[in-house]
JSON list of C-alpha atoms in Angstrom, two decimals:
[
{"chain": "A", "resi": 1, "resn": "UNK", "atom": "CA", "xyz": [116.22, 92.38, 82.40]},
{"chain": "A", "resi": 2, "resn": "UNK", "atom": "CA", "xyz": [119.21, 94.47, 83.27]},
{"chain": "A", "resi": 3, "resn": "UNK", "atom": "CA", "xyz": [119.17, 96.79, 86.25]},
{"chain": "A", "resi": 4, "resn": "UNK", "atom": "CA", "xyz": [121.47, 99.59, 87.31]},
{"chain": "A", "resi": 5, "resn": "UNK", "atom": "CA", "xyz": [121.80, 100.69, 90.92]},
{"chain": "A", "resi": 6, "resn": "UNK", "atom": "CA", "xyz": [123.28, 103.92, 92.22]},
{"chain": "A", "resi": 7, "resn": "UNK", "atom": "CA", "xyz": [123.26, 103.75, 95.99]},
{"chain": "A", "resi": 8, "resn": "UNK", "atom": "CA", "xyz": [124.25, 107.37, 96.64]},
{"chain": "A", "resi": 9, "resn": "UNK", "atom": "CA", "xyz": [121.36, 109.78, 96.03]},
{"chain": "A", "resi": 10, "resn": "UNK", "atom": "CA", "xyz": [123.59, 112.73, 96.91]},
{"chain": "A", "resi": 11, "resn": "UNK", "atom": "CA", "xyz": [127.31, 113.38, 97.24]},
{"chain": "A", "resi": 12, "resn": "UNK", "atom": "CA", "xyz": [129.35, 116.46, 97.94]},
{"chain": "A", "resi": 13, "resn": "UNK", "atom": "CA", "xyz": [132.98, 117.33, 97.38]},
{"chain": "A", "resi": 14, "resn": "UNK", "atom": "CA", "xyz": [135.23, 120.28, 97.98]},
{"chain": "A", "resi": 15, "resn": "UNK", "atom": "CA", "xyz": [136.56, 122.07, 94.95]},
{"chain": "A", "resi": 16, "resn": "UNK", "atom": "CA", "xyz": [139.88, 120.55, 93.79]},
{"chain": "A", "resi": 17, "resn": "UNK", "atom": "CA", "xyz": [139.25, 117.35, 95.75]},
{"chain": "A", "resi": 18, "resn": "UNK", "atom": "CA", "xyz": [138.42, 113.89, 94.44]},
{"chain": "A", "resi": 19, "resn": "UNK", "atom": "CA", "xyz": [135.09, 112.15, 94.64]},
{"chain": "A", "resi": 20, "resn": "UNK", "atom": "CA", "xyz": [133.92, 108.67, 93.64]},
{"chain": "A", "resi": 21, "resn": "UNK", "atom": "CA", "xyz": [130.39, 107.85, 92.57]},
{"chain": "A", "resi": 22, "resn": "UNK", "atom": "CA", "xyz": [129.24, 104.25, 92.85]},
{"chain": "A", "resi": 23, "resn": "UNK", "atom": "CA", "xyz": [127.31, 102.13, 90.40]},
{"chain": "A", "resi": 24, "resn": "UNK", "atom": "CA", "xyz": [126.47, 98.46, 90.31]},
{"chain": "A", "resi": 25, "resn": "UNK", "atom": "CA", "xyz": [124.52, 96.59, 87.71]},
{"chain": "A", "resi": 26, "resn": "UNK", "atom": "CA", "xyz": [122.96, 93.24, 87.14]},
{"chain": "A", "resi": 27, "resn": "UNK", "atom": "CA", "xyz": [123.11, 91.37, 83.87]},
{"chain": "A", "resi": 28, "resn": "UNK", "atom": "CA", "xyz": [123.51, 87.88, 82.51]},
{"chain": "A", "resi": 29, "resn": "UNK", "atom": "CA", "xyz": [125.23, 89.14, 79.37]},
{"chain": "A", "resi": 30, "resn": "UNK", "atom": "CA", "xyz": [128.96, 88.92, 78.87]},
{"chain": "A", "resi": 31, "resn": "UNK", "atom": "CA", "xyz": [129.35, 91.76, 76.38]},
{"chain": "A", "resi": 32, "resn": "UNK", "atom": "CA", "xyz": [127.86, 95.18, 77.00]},
{"chain": "A", "resi": 33, "resn": "UNK", "atom": "CA", "xyz": [128.67, 98.85, 77.41]},
{"chain": "A", "resi": 34, "resn": "UNK", "atom": "CA", "xyz": [128.59, 101.06, 80.47]},
{"chain": "A", "resi": 35, "resn": "UNK", "atom": "CA", "xyz": [128.30, 104.82, 80.56]},
{"chain": "A", "resi": 36, "resn": "UNK", "atom": "CA", "xyz": [128.32, 107.75, 82.90]},
{"chain": "A", "resi": 37, "resn": "UNK", "atom": "CA", "xyz": [126.15, 110.67, 81.85]},
{"chain": "A", "resi": 38, "resn": "UNK", "atom": "CA", "xyz": [126.07, 114.11, 83.41]},
{"chain": "A", "resi": 39, "resn": "UNK", "atom": "CA", "xyz": [122.87, 116.13, 83.56]},
{"chain": "A", "resi": 40, "resn": "UNK", "atom": "CA", "xyz": [123.47, 119.75, 84.64]},
{"chain": "A", "resi": 41, "resn": "UNK", "atom": "CA", "xyz": [120.61, 122.09, 85.57]},
{"chain": "A", "resi": 42, "resn": "UNK", "atom": "CA", "xyz": [120.00, 122.69, 81.85]},
{"chain": "A", "resi": 43, "resn": "UNK", "atom": "CA", "xyz": [118.98, 119.01, 81.76]},
{"chain": "A", "resi": 44, "resn": "UNK", "atom": "CA", "xyz": [120.98, 118.36, 78.61]},
{"chain": "A", "resi": 45, "resn": "UNK", "atom": "CA", "xyz": [122.43, 114.84, 78.83]},
{"chain": "A", "resi": 46, "resn": "UNK", "atom": "CA", "xyz": [126.19, 114.88, 78.41]},
{"chain": "A", "resi": 47, "resn": "UNK", "atom": "CA", "xyz": [128.30, 111.76, 77.98]},
{"chain": "A", "resi": 48, "resn": "UNK", "atom": "CA", "xyz": [131.13, 111.74, 80.49]},
{"chain": "A", "resi": 49, "resn": "UNK", "atom": "CA", "xyz": [132.79, 108.41, 79.85]},
{"chain": "A", "resi": 50, "resn": "UNK", "atom": "CA", "xyz": [132.07, 104.96, 78.48]},
{"chain": "A", "resi": 51, "resn": "UNK", "atom": "CA", "xyz": [133.50, 101.50, 78.95]},
{"chain": "A", "resi": 52, "resn": "UNK", "atom": "CA", "xyz": [133.29, 98.39, 76.81]},
{"chain": "A", "resi": 53, "resn": "UNK", "atom": "CA", "xyz": [132.91, 95.30, 78.99]},
{"chain": "A", "resi": 54, "resn": "UNK", "atom": "CA", "xyz": [135.41, 93.29, 76.97]},
{"chain": "A", "resi": 55, "resn": "UNK", "atom": "CA", "xyz": [138.15, 95.78, 77.72]},
{"chain": "A", "resi": 56, "resn": "UNK", "atom": "CA", "xyz": [140.02, 95.19, 80.95]},
{"chain": "A", "resi": 57, "resn": "UNK", "atom": "CA", "xyz": [141.62, 98.61, 80.94]},
{"chain": "A", "resi": 58, "resn": "UNK", "atom": "CA", "xyz": [139.65, 101.24, 82.79]},
{"chain": "A", "resi": 59, "resn": "UNK", "atom": "CA", "xyz": [138.50, 104.16, 80.65]},
{"chain": "A", "resi": 60, "resn": "UNK", "atom": "CA", "xyz": [139.76, 107.65, 81.37]},
{"chain": "A", "resi": 61, "resn": "UNK", "atom": "CA", "xyz": [138.77, 111.05, 80.05]},
{"chain": "A", "resi": 62, "resn": "UNK", "atom": "CA", "xyz": [140.89, 113.84, 81.46]},
{"chain": "A", "resi": 63, "resn": "UNK", "atom": "CA", "xyz": [139.78, 114.26, 85.10]},
{"chain": "A", "resi": 64, "resn": "UNK", "atom": "CA", "xyz": [137.26, 111.46, 84.86]},
{"chain": "A", "resi": 65, "resn": "UNK", "atom": "CA", "xyz": [138.12, 107.80, 85.24]},
{"chain": "A", "resi": 66, "resn": "UNK", "atom": "CA", "xyz": [136.27, 104.63, 86.04]},
{"chain": "A", "resi": 67, "resn": "UNK", "atom": "CA", "xyz": [136.97, 101.58, 88.14]},
{"chain": "A", "resi": 68, "resn": "UNK", "atom": "CA", "xyz": [135.37, 98.74, 86.22]},
{"chain": "A", "resi": 69, "resn": "UNK", "atom": "CA", "xyz": [135.13, 95.47, 88.11]},
{"chain": "A", "resi": 70, "resn": "UNK", "atom": "CA", "xyz": [133.38, 93.05, 85.78]},
{"chain": "A", "resi": 71, "resn": "UNK", "atom": "CA", "xyz": [133.17, 90.13, 88.15]},
{"chain": "A", "resi": 72, "resn": "UNK", "atom": "CA", "xyz": [131.70, 92.31, 90.86]},
{"chain": "A", "resi": 73, "resn": "UNK", "atom": "CA", "xyz": [129.49, 94.12, 88.32]},
{"chain": "A", "resi": 74, "resn": "UNK", "atom": "CA", "xyz": [130.70, 97.42, 89.61]},
{"chain": "A", "resi": 75, "resn": "UNK", "atom": "CA", "xyz": [131.40, 100.59, 87.62]},
{"chain": "A", "resi": 76, "resn": "UNK", "atom": "CA", "xyz": [132.39, 103.57, 89.74]},
{"chain": "A", "resi": 77, "resn": "UNK", "atom": "CA", "xyz": [133.27, 107.05, 88.48]},
{"chain": "A", "resi": 78, "resn": "UNK", "atom": "CA", "xyz": [136.13, 109.02, 89.93]},
{"chain": "A", "resi": 79, "resn": "UNK", "atom": "CA", "xyz": [136.28, 112.76, 89.43]},
{"chain": "A", "resi": 80, "resn": "UNK", "atom": "CA", "xyz": [139.65, 114.28, 90.22]},
{"chain": "A", "resi": 81, "resn": "UNK", "atom": "CA", "xyz": [140.36, 117.95, 90.87]},
{"chain": "A", "resi": 82, "resn": "UNK", "atom": "CA", "xyz": [136.65, 118.66, 91.13]},
{"chain": "A", "resi": 83, "resn": "UNK", "atom": "CA", "xyz": [135.43, 121.90, 89.63]},
{"chain": "A", "resi": 84, "resn": "UNK", "atom": "CA", "xyz": [132.32, 123.93, 90.28]},
{"chain": "A", "resi": 85, "resn": "UNK", "atom": "CA", "xyz": [131.10, 123.04, 86.80]},
{"chain": "A", "resi": 86, "resn": "UNK", "atom": "CA", "xyz": [131.07, 119.39, 87.75]},
{"chain": "A", "resi": 87, "resn": "UNK", "atom": "CA", "xyz": [128.01, 119.96, 89.91]},
{"chain": "A", "resi": 88, "resn": "UNK", "atom": "CA", "xyz": [125.18, 118.00, 88.30]},
{"chain": "A", "resi": 89, "resn": "UNK", "atom": "CA", "xyz": [123.18, 114.81, 88.38]},
{"chain": "A", "resi": 90, "resn": "UNK", "atom": "CA", "xyz": [125.24, 111.83, 87.31]},
{"chain": "A", "resi": 91, "resn": "UNK", "atom": "CA", "xyz": [123.60, 108.79, 85.81]},
{"chain": "A", "resi": 92, "resn": "UNK", "atom": "CA", "xyz": [125.17, 105.41, 85.32]},
{"chain": "A", "resi": 93, "resn": "UNK", "atom": "CA", "xyz": [123.80, 103.56, 82.30]},
{"chain": "A", "resi": 94, "resn": "UNK", "atom": "CA", "xyz": [123.96, 100.10, 80.73]},
{"chain": "A", "resi": 95, "resn": "UNK", "atom": "CA", "xyz": [123.57, 99.10, 77.12]},
{"chain": "A", "resi": 96, "resn": "UNK", "atom": "CA", "xyz": [123.57, 95.66, 75.61]},
{"chain": "A", "resi": 97, "resn": "UNK", "atom": "CA", "xyz": [126.10, 95.00, 72.88]},
{"chain": "A", "resi": 98, "resn": "UNK", "atom": "CA", "xyz": [123.70, 93.55, 70.38]},
{"chain": "A", "resi": 99, "resn": "UNK", "atom": "CA", "xyz": [120.17, 94.39, 69.44]},
{"chain": "A", "resi": 100, "resn": "UNK", "atom": "CA", "xyz": [118.64, 97.60, 70.68]},
{"chain": "A", "resi": 101, "resn": "UNK", "atom": "CA", "xyz": [120.88, 100.50, 71.58]},
{"chain": "A", "resi": 102, "resn": "UNK", "atom": "CA", "xyz": [118.57, 101.64, 74.33]},
{"chain": "A", "resi": 103, "resn": "UNK", "atom": "CA", "xyz": [120.05, 102.62, 77.67]},
{"chain": "A", "resi": 104, "resn": "UNK", "atom": "CA", "xyz": [119.03, 101.46, 81.13]},
{"chain": "A", "resi": 105, "resn": "UNK", "atom": "CA", "xyz": [119.73, 104.19, 83.65]},
{"chain": "A", "resi": 106, "resn": "UNK", "atom": "CA", "xyz": [120.36, 104.18, 87.35]},
{"chain": "A", "resi": 107, "resn": "UNK", "atom": "CA", "xyz": [118.46, 106.58, 89.59]},
{"chain": "A", "resi": 108, "resn": "UNK", "atom": "CA", "xyz": [121.24, 109.09, 89.61]},
{"chain": "A", "resi": 109, "resn": "UNK", "atom": "CA", "xyz": [123.53, 110.80, 92.09]},
{"chain": "A", "resi": 110, "resn": "UNK", "atom": "CA", "xyz": [123.34, 114.50, 92.71]},
{"chain": "A", "resi": 111, "resn": "UNK", "atom": "CA", "xyz": [126.84, 115.90, 93.04]},
{"chain": "A", "resi": 112, "resn": "UNK", "atom": "CA", "xyz": [127.42, 119.18, 94.84]},
{"chain": "A", "resi": 113, "resn": "UNK", "atom": "CA", "xyz": [130.80, 120.90, 94.58]},
{"chain": "A", "resi": 114, "resn": "UNK", "atom": "CA", "xyz": [131.59, 123.25, 97.45]},
{"chain": "A", "resi": 115, "resn": "UNK", "atom": "CA", "xyz": [133.92, 126.22, 96.86]},
{"chain": "B", "resi": 1, "resn": "UNK", "atom": "CA", "xyz": [129.52, 116.35, 65.71]},
{"chain": "B", "resi": 2, "resn": "UNK", "atom": "CA", "xyz": [126.09, 114.83, 65.34]},
{"chain": "B", "resi": 3, "resn": "UNK", "atom": "CA", "xyz": [123.26, 116.88, 66.79]},
{"chain": "B", "resi": 4, "resn": "UNK", "atom": "CA", "xyz": [119.74, 115.97, 67.78]},
{"chain": "B", "resi": 5, "resn": "UNK", "atom": "CA", "xyz": [117.29, 118.85, 67.81]},
{"chain": "B", "resi": 6, "resn": "UNK", "atom": "CA", "xyz": [114.18, 118.63, 69.95]},
{"chain": "B", "resi": 7, "resn": "UNK", "atom": "CA", "xyz": [111.34, 121.10, 70.19]},
{"chain": "B", "resi": 8, "resn": "UNK", "atom": "CA", "xyz": [109.53, 122.67, 71.73]},
{"chain": "B", "resi": 9, "resn": "UNK", "atom": "CA", "xyz": [111.72, 123.12, 74.81]},
{"chain": "B", "resi": 10, "resn": "UNK", "atom": "CA", "xyz": [108.68, 123.61, 76.95]},
{"chain": "B", "resi": 11, "resn": "UNK", "atom": "CA", "xyz": [104.95, 123.54, 76.47]},
{"chain": "B", "resi": 12, "resn": "UNK", "atom": "CA", "xyz": [101.97, 124.28, 78.64]},
{"chain": "B", "resi": 13, "resn": "UNK", "atom": "CA", "xyz": [98.62, 122.87, 77.63]},
{"chain": "B", "resi": 14, "resn": "UNK", "atom": "CA", "xyz": [95.16, 122.38, 78.98]},
{"chain": "B", "resi": 15, "resn": "UNK", "atom": "CA", "xyz": [93.98, 119.02, 80.18]},
{"chain": "B", "resi": 16, "resn": "UNK", "atom": "CA", "xyz": [92.40, 117.03, 77.35]},
{"chain": "B", "resi": 17, "resn": "UNK", "atom": "CA", "xyz": [94.41, 118.56, 74.54]},
{"chain": "B", "resi": 18, "resn": "UNK", "atom": "CA", "xyz": [97.14, 116.90, 72.50]},
{"chain": "B", "resi": 19, "resn": "UNK", "atom": "CA", "xyz": [100.75, 117.94, 72.29]},
{"chain": "B", "resi": 20, "resn": "UNK", "atom": "CA", "xyz": [103.32, 117.03, 69.66]},
{"chain": "B", "resi": 21, "resn": "UNK", "atom": "CA", "xyz": [107.04, 116.91, 70.35]},
{"chain": "B", "resi": 22, "resn": "UNK", "atom": "CA", "xyz": [109.55, 116.69, 67.49]},
{"chain": "B", "resi": 23, "resn": "UNK", "atom": "CA", "xyz": [112.97, 115.16, 67.46]},
{"chain": "B", "resi": 24, "resn": "UNK", "atom": "CA", "xyz": [115.26, 115.70, 64.47]},
{"chain": "B", "resi": 25, "resn": "UNK", "atom": "CA", "xyz": [118.67, 114.37, 63.63]},
{"chain": "B", "resi": 26, "resn": "UNK", "atom": "CA", "xyz": [120.40, 117.30, 61.95]},
{"chain": "B", "resi": 27, "resn": "UNK", "atom": "CA", "xyz": [123.41, 115.83, 60.20]},
{"chain": "B", "resi": 28, "resn": "UNK", "atom": "CA", "xyz": [122.89, 112.10, 60.22]},
{"chain": "B", "resi": 29, "resn": "UNK", "atom": "CA", "xyz": [120.20, 109.59, 59.46]},
{"chain": "B", "resi": 30, "resn": "UNK", "atom": "CA", "xyz": [118.56, 107.86, 62.37]},
{"chain": "B", "resi": 31, "resn": "UNK", "atom": "CA", "xyz": [116.62, 104.70, 61.66]},
{"chain": "B", "resi": 32, "resn": "UNK", "atom": "CA", "xyz": [115.97, 104.42, 65.37]},
{"chain": "B", "resi": 33, "resn": "UNK", "atom": "CA", "xyz": [115.17, 106.99, 68.00]},
{"chain": "B", "resi": 34, "resn": "UNK", "atom": "CA", "xyz": [114.44, 106.53, 71.68]},
{"chain": "B", "resi": 35, "resn": "UNK", "atom": "CA", "xyz": [111.93, 108.44, 73.75]},
{"chain": "B", "resi": 36, "resn": "UNK", "atom": "CA", "xyz": [112.52, 108.80, 77.48]},
{"chain": "B", "resi": 37, "resn": "UNK", "atom": "CA", "xyz": [110.48, 110.38, 80.24]},
{"chain": "B", "resi": 38, "resn": "UNK", "atom": "CA", "xyz": [111.96, 111.92, 83.35]},
{"chain": "B", "resi": 39, "resn": "UNK", "atom": "CA", "xyz": [109.88, 112.90, 86.35]},
{"chain": "B", "resi": 40, "resn": "UNK", "atom": "CA", "xyz": [111.29, 115.51, 88.75]},
{"chain": "B", "resi": 41, "resn": "UNK", "atom": "CA", "xyz": [114.36, 114.33, 90.59]},
{"chain": "B", "resi": 42, "resn": "UNK", "atom": "CA", "xyz": [114.08, 110.90, 89.02]},
{"chain": "B", "resi": 43, "resn": "UNK", "atom": "CA", "xyz": [115.90, 108.94, 86.38]},
{"chain": "B", "resi": 44, "resn": "UNK", "atom": "CA", "xyz": [115.21, 108.60, 82.68]},
{"chain": "B", "resi": 45, "resn": "UNK", "atom": "CA", "xyz": [112.78, 105.85, 81.85]},
{"chain": "B", "resi": 46, "resn": "UNK", "atom": "CA", "xyz": [112.55, 104.52, 78.32]},
{"chain": "B", "resi": 47, "resn": "UNK", "atom": "CA", "xyz": [109.04, 104.88, 76.94]},
{"chain": "B", "resi": 48, "resn": "UNK", "atom": "CA", "xyz": [109.42, 103.57, 73.42]},
{"chain": "B", "resi": 49, "resn": "UNK", "atom": "CA", "xyz": [111.71, 102.93, 70.51]},
{"chain": "B", "resi": 50, "resn": "UNK", "atom": "CA", "xyz": [110.78, 104.64, 67.30]},
{"chain": "B", "resi": 51, "resn": "UNK", "atom": "CA", "xyz": [111.64, 102.83, 64.09]},
{"chain": "B", "resi": 52, "resn": "UNK", "atom": "CA", "xyz": [111.67, 104.53, 60.71]},
{"chain": "B", "resi": 53, "resn": "UNK", "atom": "CA", "xyz": [109.08, 103.05, 58.41]},
{"chain": "B", "resi": 54, "resn": "UNK", "atom": "CA", "xyz": [107.56, 100.69, 60.96]},
{"chain": "B", "resi": 55, "resn": "UNK", "atom": "CA", "xyz": [105.65, 100.66, 64.21]},
{"chain": "B", "resi": 56, "resn": "UNK", "atom": "CA", "xyz": [107.22, 101.86, 67.40]},
{"chain": "B", "resi": 57, "resn": "UNK", "atom": "CA", "xyz": [108.11, 99.44, 70.15]},
{"chain": "B", "resi": 58, "resn": "UNK", "atom": "CA", "xyz": [106.66, 100.42, 73.50]},
{"chain": "B", "resi": 59, "resn": "UNK", "atom": "CA", "xyz": [107.99, 99.52, 76.91]},
{"chain": "B", "resi": 60, "resn": "UNK", "atom": "CA", "xyz": [105.80, 97.64, 79.30]},
{"chain": "B", "resi": 61, "resn": "UNK", "atom": "CA", "xyz": [103.26, 99.85, 80.98]},
{"chain": "B", "resi": 62, "resn": "UNK", "atom": "CA", "xyz": [103.37, 102.64, 78.38]},
{"chain": "B", "resi": 63, "resn": "UNK", "atom": "CA", "xyz": [100.04, 103.29, 76.71]},
{"chain": "B", "resi": 64, "resn": "UNK", "atom": "CA", "xyz": [100.60, 103.24, 72.98]},
{"chain": "B", "resi": 65, "resn": "UNK", "atom": "CA", "xyz": [97.26, 104.92, 72.27]},
{"chain": "B", "resi": 66, "resn": "UNK", "atom": "CA", "xyz": [98.16, 107.78, 74.57]},
{"chain": "B", "resi": 67, "resn": "UNK", "atom": "CA", "xyz": [101.74, 108.29, 73.43]},
{"chain": "B", "resi": 68, "resn": "UNK", "atom": "CA", "xyz": [101.67, 108.17, 69.66]},
{"chain": "B", "resi": 69, "resn": "UNK", "atom": "CA", "xyz": [105.02, 107.86, 67.97]},
{"chain": "B", "resi": 70, "resn": "UNK", "atom": "CA", "xyz": [105.66, 108.46, 64.31]},
{"chain": "B", "resi": 71, "resn": "UNK", "atom": "CA", "xyz": [108.99, 108.04, 62.58]},
{"chain": "B", "resi": 72, "resn": "UNK", "atom": "CA", "xyz": [108.10, 109.12, 59.08]},
{"chain": "B", "resi": 73, "resn": "UNK", "atom": "CA", "xyz": [111.58, 109.89, 57.81]},
{"chain": "B", "resi": 74, "resn": "UNK", "atom": "CA", "xyz": [115.20, 109.10, 58.57]},
{"chain": "B", "resi": 75, "resn": "UNK", "atom": "CA", "xyz": [115.61, 112.43, 60.34]},
{"chain": "B", "resi": 76, "resn": "UNK", "atom": "CA", "xyz": [112.35, 113.00, 62.18]},
{"chain": "B", "resi": 77, "resn": "UNK", "atom": "CA", "xyz": [110.49, 111.26, 64.96]},
{"chain": "B", "resi": 78, "resn": "UNK", "atom": "CA", "xyz": [107.49, 112.73, 66.75]},
{"chain": "B", "resi": 79, "resn": "UNK", "atom": "CA", "xyz": [105.84, 111.95, 70.06]},
{"chain": "B", "resi": 80, "resn": "UNK", "atom": "CA", "xyz": [102.24, 113.03, 70.47]},
{"chain": "B", "resi": 81, "resn": "UNK", "atom": "CA", "xyz": [100.74, 113.01, 73.93]},
{"chain": "B", "resi": 82, "resn": "UNK", "atom": "CA", "xyz": [97.03, 112.63, 73.31]},
{"chain": "B", "resi": 83, "resn": "UNK", "atom": "CA", "xyz": [94.35, 113.83, 75.69]},
{"chain": "B", "resi": 84, "resn": "UNK", "atom": "CA", "xyz": [96.98, 115.04, 78.09]},
{"chain": "B", "resi": 85, "resn": "UNK", "atom": "CA", "xyz": [96.32, 115.02, 81.81]},
{"chain": "B", "resi": 86, "resn": "UNK", "atom": "CA", "xyz": [98.25, 116.58, 84.70]},
{"chain": "B", "resi": 87, "resn": "UNK", "atom": "CA", "xyz": [99.91, 113.24, 85.47]},
{"chain": "B", "resi": 88, "resn": "UNK", "atom": "CA", "xyz": [101.52, 113.39, 82.00]},
{"chain": "B", "resi": 89, "resn": "UNK", "atom": "CA", "xyz": [103.45, 116.47, 83.07]},
{"chain": "B", "resi": 90, "resn": "UNK", "atom": "CA", "xyz": [107.06, 115.48, 82.77]},
{"chain": "B", "resi": 91, "resn": "UNK", "atom": "CA", "xyz": [110.34, 116.08, 80.97]},
{"chain": "B", "resi": 92, "resn": "UNK", "atom": "CA", "xyz": [110.53, 114.16, 77.70]},
{"chain": "B", "resi": 93, "resn": "UNK", "atom": "CA", "xyz": [113.88, 113.50, 76.01]},
{"chain": "B", "resi": 94, "resn": "UNK", "atom": "CA", "xyz": [114.68, 111.88, 72.70]},
{"chain": "B", "resi": 95, "resn": "UNK", "atom": "CA", "xyz": [117.93, 110.30, 71.66]},
{"chain": "B", "resi": 96, "resn": "UNK", "atom": "CA", "xyz": [119.36, 108.71, 68.56]},
{"chain": "B", "resi": 97, "resn": "UNK", "atom": "CA", "xyz": [122.38, 106.57, 67.72]},
{"chain": "B", "resi": 98, "resn": "UNK", "atom": "CA", "xyz": [124.18, 108.04, 64.71]},
{"chain": "B", "resi": 99, "resn": "UNK", "atom": "CA", "xyz": [125.24, 104.73, 63.24]},
{"chain": "B", "resi": 100, "resn": "UNK", "atom": "CA", "xyz": [123.19, 101.65, 63.89]},
{"chain": "B", "resi": 101, "resn": "UNK", "atom": "CA", "xyz": [125.12, 98.63, 64.95]},
{"chain": "B", "resi": 102, "resn": "UNK", "atom": "CA", "xyz": [128.25, 100.49, 65.88]},
{"chain": "B", "resi": 103, "resn": "UNK", "atom": "CA", "xyz": [129.51, 101.41, 69.26]},
{"chain": "B", "resi": 104, "resn": "UNK", "atom": "CA", "xyz": [128.69, 105.05, 68.91]},
{"chain": "B", "resi": 105, "resn": "UNK", "atom": "CA", "xyz": [127.43, 107.19, 71.70]},
{"chain": "B", "resi": 106, "resn": "UNK", "atom": "CA", "xyz": [123.81, 108.17, 71.77]},
{"chain": "B", "resi": 107, "resn": "UNK", "atom": "CA", "xyz": [123.04, 111.81, 71.09]},
{"chain": "B", "resi": 108, "resn": "UNK", "atom": "CA", "xyz": [120.33, 113.40, 73.16]},
{"chain": "B", "resi": 109, "resn": "UNK", "atom": "CA", "xyz": [117.91, 116.16, 72.38]},
{"chain": "B", "resi": 110, "resn": "UNK", "atom": "CA", "xyz": [117.67, 119.05, 74.80]},
{"chain": "B", "resi": 111, "resn": "UNK", "atom": "CA", "xyz": [114.36, 117.80, 76.16]},
{"chain": "B", "resi": 112, "resn": "UNK", "atom": "CA", "xyz": [110.80, 119.09, 76.37]},
{"chain": "B", "resi": 113, "resn": "UNK", "atom": "CA", "xyz": [109.16, 120.10, 79.63]},
{"chain": "B", "resi": 114, "resn": "UNK", "atom": "CA", "xyz": [105.44, 119.39, 79.38]},
{"chain": "B", "resi": 115, "resn": "UNK", "atom": "CA", "xyz": [103.12, 120.98, 81.91]},
{"chain": "B", "resi": 116, "resn": "UNK", "atom": "CA", "xyz": [99.46, 120.01, 81.74]},
{"chain": "B", "resi": 117, "resn": "UNK", "atom": "CA", "xyz": [97.07, 122.31, 83.57]}
]
């Protein structure tokens, strides 16, 4: 079974600064998808960014980018120019390419943005 | 974009009663829906996969007789917590892929906070 590990229960960053959230995963599959989800206090799950394992290029979405290291099974999220609205729980998630589209989530990282 | 509607947003019930939570796909058909549970300050744990027209698939350790799932149509899945107890108090979230077999993002409902007294 696949597992996702987020080793940072909490992180903080100053507004306008950059922060990196870590995620590692374990799988024997060669093709899969990785995601970062944001869960603000409203608890609505919001997709931040996703990465297909077969793509070598790191995904980017505006201020959000990932560092995907397939061999190391690492998938970190970098948030640039942090904003107060970025404060939330961030979950790293894994999904197999075939079969079920269910997600396996890490335990999450609580991000605090200080003004 | 595709929207998943979940209700109620919150429910308080007495121990021993049953509670039904609905999850609807509003502008797409969902042959599959996923039900997750999230305890306070913890991650989302998959409880079961709901399949339209067939039995749900439950994750290991989830009591299928306690958490009844029905996926009667292509737009509606329900989770019924039967004989609820305080330990069932949790945040329940549904999600659905808009197009099966494609690399589409999952859409999540807004969640249901269940409090059992």
